[in-house]
PDB file of C-alpha atoms and ligand atoms in Angstrom:
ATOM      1  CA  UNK A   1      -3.592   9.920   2.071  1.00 85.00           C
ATOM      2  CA  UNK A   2      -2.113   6.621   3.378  1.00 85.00           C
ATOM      3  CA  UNK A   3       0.140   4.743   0.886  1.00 87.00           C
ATOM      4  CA  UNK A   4      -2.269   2.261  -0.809  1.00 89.00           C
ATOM      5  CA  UNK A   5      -4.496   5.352  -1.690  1.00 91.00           C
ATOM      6  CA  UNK A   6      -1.288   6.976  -2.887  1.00 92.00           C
ATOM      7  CA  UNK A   7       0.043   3.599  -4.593  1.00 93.00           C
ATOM      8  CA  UNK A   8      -3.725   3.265  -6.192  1.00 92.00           C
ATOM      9  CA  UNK A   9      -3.524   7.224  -7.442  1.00 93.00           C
ATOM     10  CA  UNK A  10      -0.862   6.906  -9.148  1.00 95.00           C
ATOM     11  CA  UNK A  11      -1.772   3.690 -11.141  1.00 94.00           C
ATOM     12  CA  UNK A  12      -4.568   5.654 -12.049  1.00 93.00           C
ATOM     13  CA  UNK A  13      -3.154   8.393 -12.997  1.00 93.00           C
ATOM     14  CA  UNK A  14      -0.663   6.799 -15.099  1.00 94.00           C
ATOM     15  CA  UNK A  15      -3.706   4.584 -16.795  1.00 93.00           C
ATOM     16  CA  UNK A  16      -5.595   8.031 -17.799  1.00 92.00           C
ATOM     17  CA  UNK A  17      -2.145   9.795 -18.798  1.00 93.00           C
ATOM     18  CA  UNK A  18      -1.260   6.702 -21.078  1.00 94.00           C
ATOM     19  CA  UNK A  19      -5.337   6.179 -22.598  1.00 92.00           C
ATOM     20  CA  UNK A  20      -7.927   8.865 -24.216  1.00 92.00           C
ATOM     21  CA  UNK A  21     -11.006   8.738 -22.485  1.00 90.00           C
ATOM     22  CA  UNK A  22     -12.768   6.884 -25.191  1.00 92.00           C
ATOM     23  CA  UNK A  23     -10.080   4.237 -25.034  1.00 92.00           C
ATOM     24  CA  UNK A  24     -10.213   4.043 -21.283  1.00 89.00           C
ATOM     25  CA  UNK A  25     -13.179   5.758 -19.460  1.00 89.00           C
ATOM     26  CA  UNK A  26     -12.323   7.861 -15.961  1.00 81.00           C
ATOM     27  CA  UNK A  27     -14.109   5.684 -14.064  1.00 85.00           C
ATOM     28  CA  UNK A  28     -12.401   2.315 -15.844  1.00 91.00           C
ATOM     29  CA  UNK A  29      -9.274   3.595 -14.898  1.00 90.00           C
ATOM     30  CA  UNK A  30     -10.269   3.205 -10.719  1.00 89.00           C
ATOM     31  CA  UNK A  31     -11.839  -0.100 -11.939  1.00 92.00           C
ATOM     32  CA  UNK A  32      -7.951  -1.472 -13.296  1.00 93.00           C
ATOM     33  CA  UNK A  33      -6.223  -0.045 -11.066  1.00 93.00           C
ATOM     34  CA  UNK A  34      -8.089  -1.867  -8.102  1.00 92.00           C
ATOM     35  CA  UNK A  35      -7.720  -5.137 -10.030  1.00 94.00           C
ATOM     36  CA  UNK A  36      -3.894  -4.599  -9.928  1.00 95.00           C
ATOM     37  CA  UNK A  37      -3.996  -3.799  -6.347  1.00 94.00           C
ATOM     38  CA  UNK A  38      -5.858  -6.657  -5.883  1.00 94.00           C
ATOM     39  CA  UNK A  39      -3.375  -9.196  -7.831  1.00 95.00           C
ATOM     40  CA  UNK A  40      -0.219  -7.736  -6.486  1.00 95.00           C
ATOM     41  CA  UNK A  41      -2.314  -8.440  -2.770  1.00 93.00           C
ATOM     42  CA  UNK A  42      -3.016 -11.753  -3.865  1.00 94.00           C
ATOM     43  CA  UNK A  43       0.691 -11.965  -4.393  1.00 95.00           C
ATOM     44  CA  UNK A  44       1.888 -11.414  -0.837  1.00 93.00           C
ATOM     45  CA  UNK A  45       2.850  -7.660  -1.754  1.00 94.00           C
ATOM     46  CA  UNK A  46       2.755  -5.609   1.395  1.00 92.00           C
ATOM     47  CA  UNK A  47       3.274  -1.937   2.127  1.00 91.00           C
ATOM     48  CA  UNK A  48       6.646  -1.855   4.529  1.00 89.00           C
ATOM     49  CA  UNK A  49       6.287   1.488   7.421  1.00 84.00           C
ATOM     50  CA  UNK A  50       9.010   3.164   8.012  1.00 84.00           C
ATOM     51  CA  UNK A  51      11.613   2.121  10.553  1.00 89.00           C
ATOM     52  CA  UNK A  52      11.195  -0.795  13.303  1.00 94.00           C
ATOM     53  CA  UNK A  53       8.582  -1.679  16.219  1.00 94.00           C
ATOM     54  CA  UNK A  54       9.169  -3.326  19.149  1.00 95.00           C
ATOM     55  CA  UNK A  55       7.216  -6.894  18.610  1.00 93.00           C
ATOM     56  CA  UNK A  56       6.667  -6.473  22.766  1.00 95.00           C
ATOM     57  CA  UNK A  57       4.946  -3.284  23.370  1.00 95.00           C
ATOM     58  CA  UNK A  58       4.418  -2.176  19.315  1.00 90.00           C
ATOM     59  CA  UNK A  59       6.794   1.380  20.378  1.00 93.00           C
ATOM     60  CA  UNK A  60       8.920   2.310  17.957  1.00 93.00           C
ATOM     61  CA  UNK A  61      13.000   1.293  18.192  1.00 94.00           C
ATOM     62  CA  UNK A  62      14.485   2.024  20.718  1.00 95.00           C
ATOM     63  CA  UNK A  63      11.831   0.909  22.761  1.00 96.00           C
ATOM     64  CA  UNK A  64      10.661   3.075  25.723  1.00 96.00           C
ATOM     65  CA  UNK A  65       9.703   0.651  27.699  1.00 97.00           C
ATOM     66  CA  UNK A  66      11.704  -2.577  27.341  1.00 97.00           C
ATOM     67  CA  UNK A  67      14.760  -1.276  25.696  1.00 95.00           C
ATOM     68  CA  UNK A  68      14.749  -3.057  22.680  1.00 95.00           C
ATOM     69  CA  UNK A  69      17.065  -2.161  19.844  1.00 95.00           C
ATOM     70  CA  UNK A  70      16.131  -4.161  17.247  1.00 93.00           C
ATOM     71  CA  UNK A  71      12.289  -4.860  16.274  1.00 94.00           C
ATOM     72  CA  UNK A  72      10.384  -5.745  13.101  1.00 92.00           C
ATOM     73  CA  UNK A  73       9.355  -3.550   9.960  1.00 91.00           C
ATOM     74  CA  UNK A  74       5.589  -2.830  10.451  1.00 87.00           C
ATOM     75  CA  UNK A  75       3.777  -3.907   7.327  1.00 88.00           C
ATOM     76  CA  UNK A  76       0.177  -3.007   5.687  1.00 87.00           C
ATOM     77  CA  UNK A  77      -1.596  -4.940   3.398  1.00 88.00           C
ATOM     78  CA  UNK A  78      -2.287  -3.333  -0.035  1.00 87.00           C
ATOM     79  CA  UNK A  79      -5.899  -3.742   0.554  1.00 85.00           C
ATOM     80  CA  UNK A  80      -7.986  -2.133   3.106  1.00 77.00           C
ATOM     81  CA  UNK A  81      -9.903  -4.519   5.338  1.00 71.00           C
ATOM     82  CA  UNK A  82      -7.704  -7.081   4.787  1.00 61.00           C
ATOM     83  CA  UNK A  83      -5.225  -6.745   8.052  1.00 56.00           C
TER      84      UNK A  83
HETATM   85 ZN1   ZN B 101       9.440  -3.026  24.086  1.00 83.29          ZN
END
């Protein structure tokens, strides 16, 4: 499960632990939590991977290659298809 399915479980989850099902139907509770994916995206909220890259060759720090000790954090947008 990458993190914006994990991020996105958990919304739900806490949607359908905080609604009855009459209040909030299963499938609703996807439906919100998508729309608050999609306004924290629109946002400029990104999903930070662990440790640093070498902006060069993309290894990770130290660099294999080049040497490089210091890189940048890799980062994911919070909605898929939109790298
Ligand atoms: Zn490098």
């Amino acid at each position: 499960m990458t993190k914006r399915e994990e991020i996105k479980k958990f919304i739900s989850l806490y949607l359908r632990s905080r609604f009855t099902v009459s209040e909030m139907p299963e499938d609703e509770c996807d439906t919100e939590a998508e729309f608050i994916l999609q306004y924290l995206h629109s946002q400029g909220v990104v999903i930070k991977i662990g440790g640093e890259w070498c902006t060069q060759h993309g290894y990770p720090i130290p660099c294999h290659k080049c040497g490089a000790r210091y890189g940048q954090a890799r980062i994911e947008p919070l909605i898929k298809g939109e790298e």
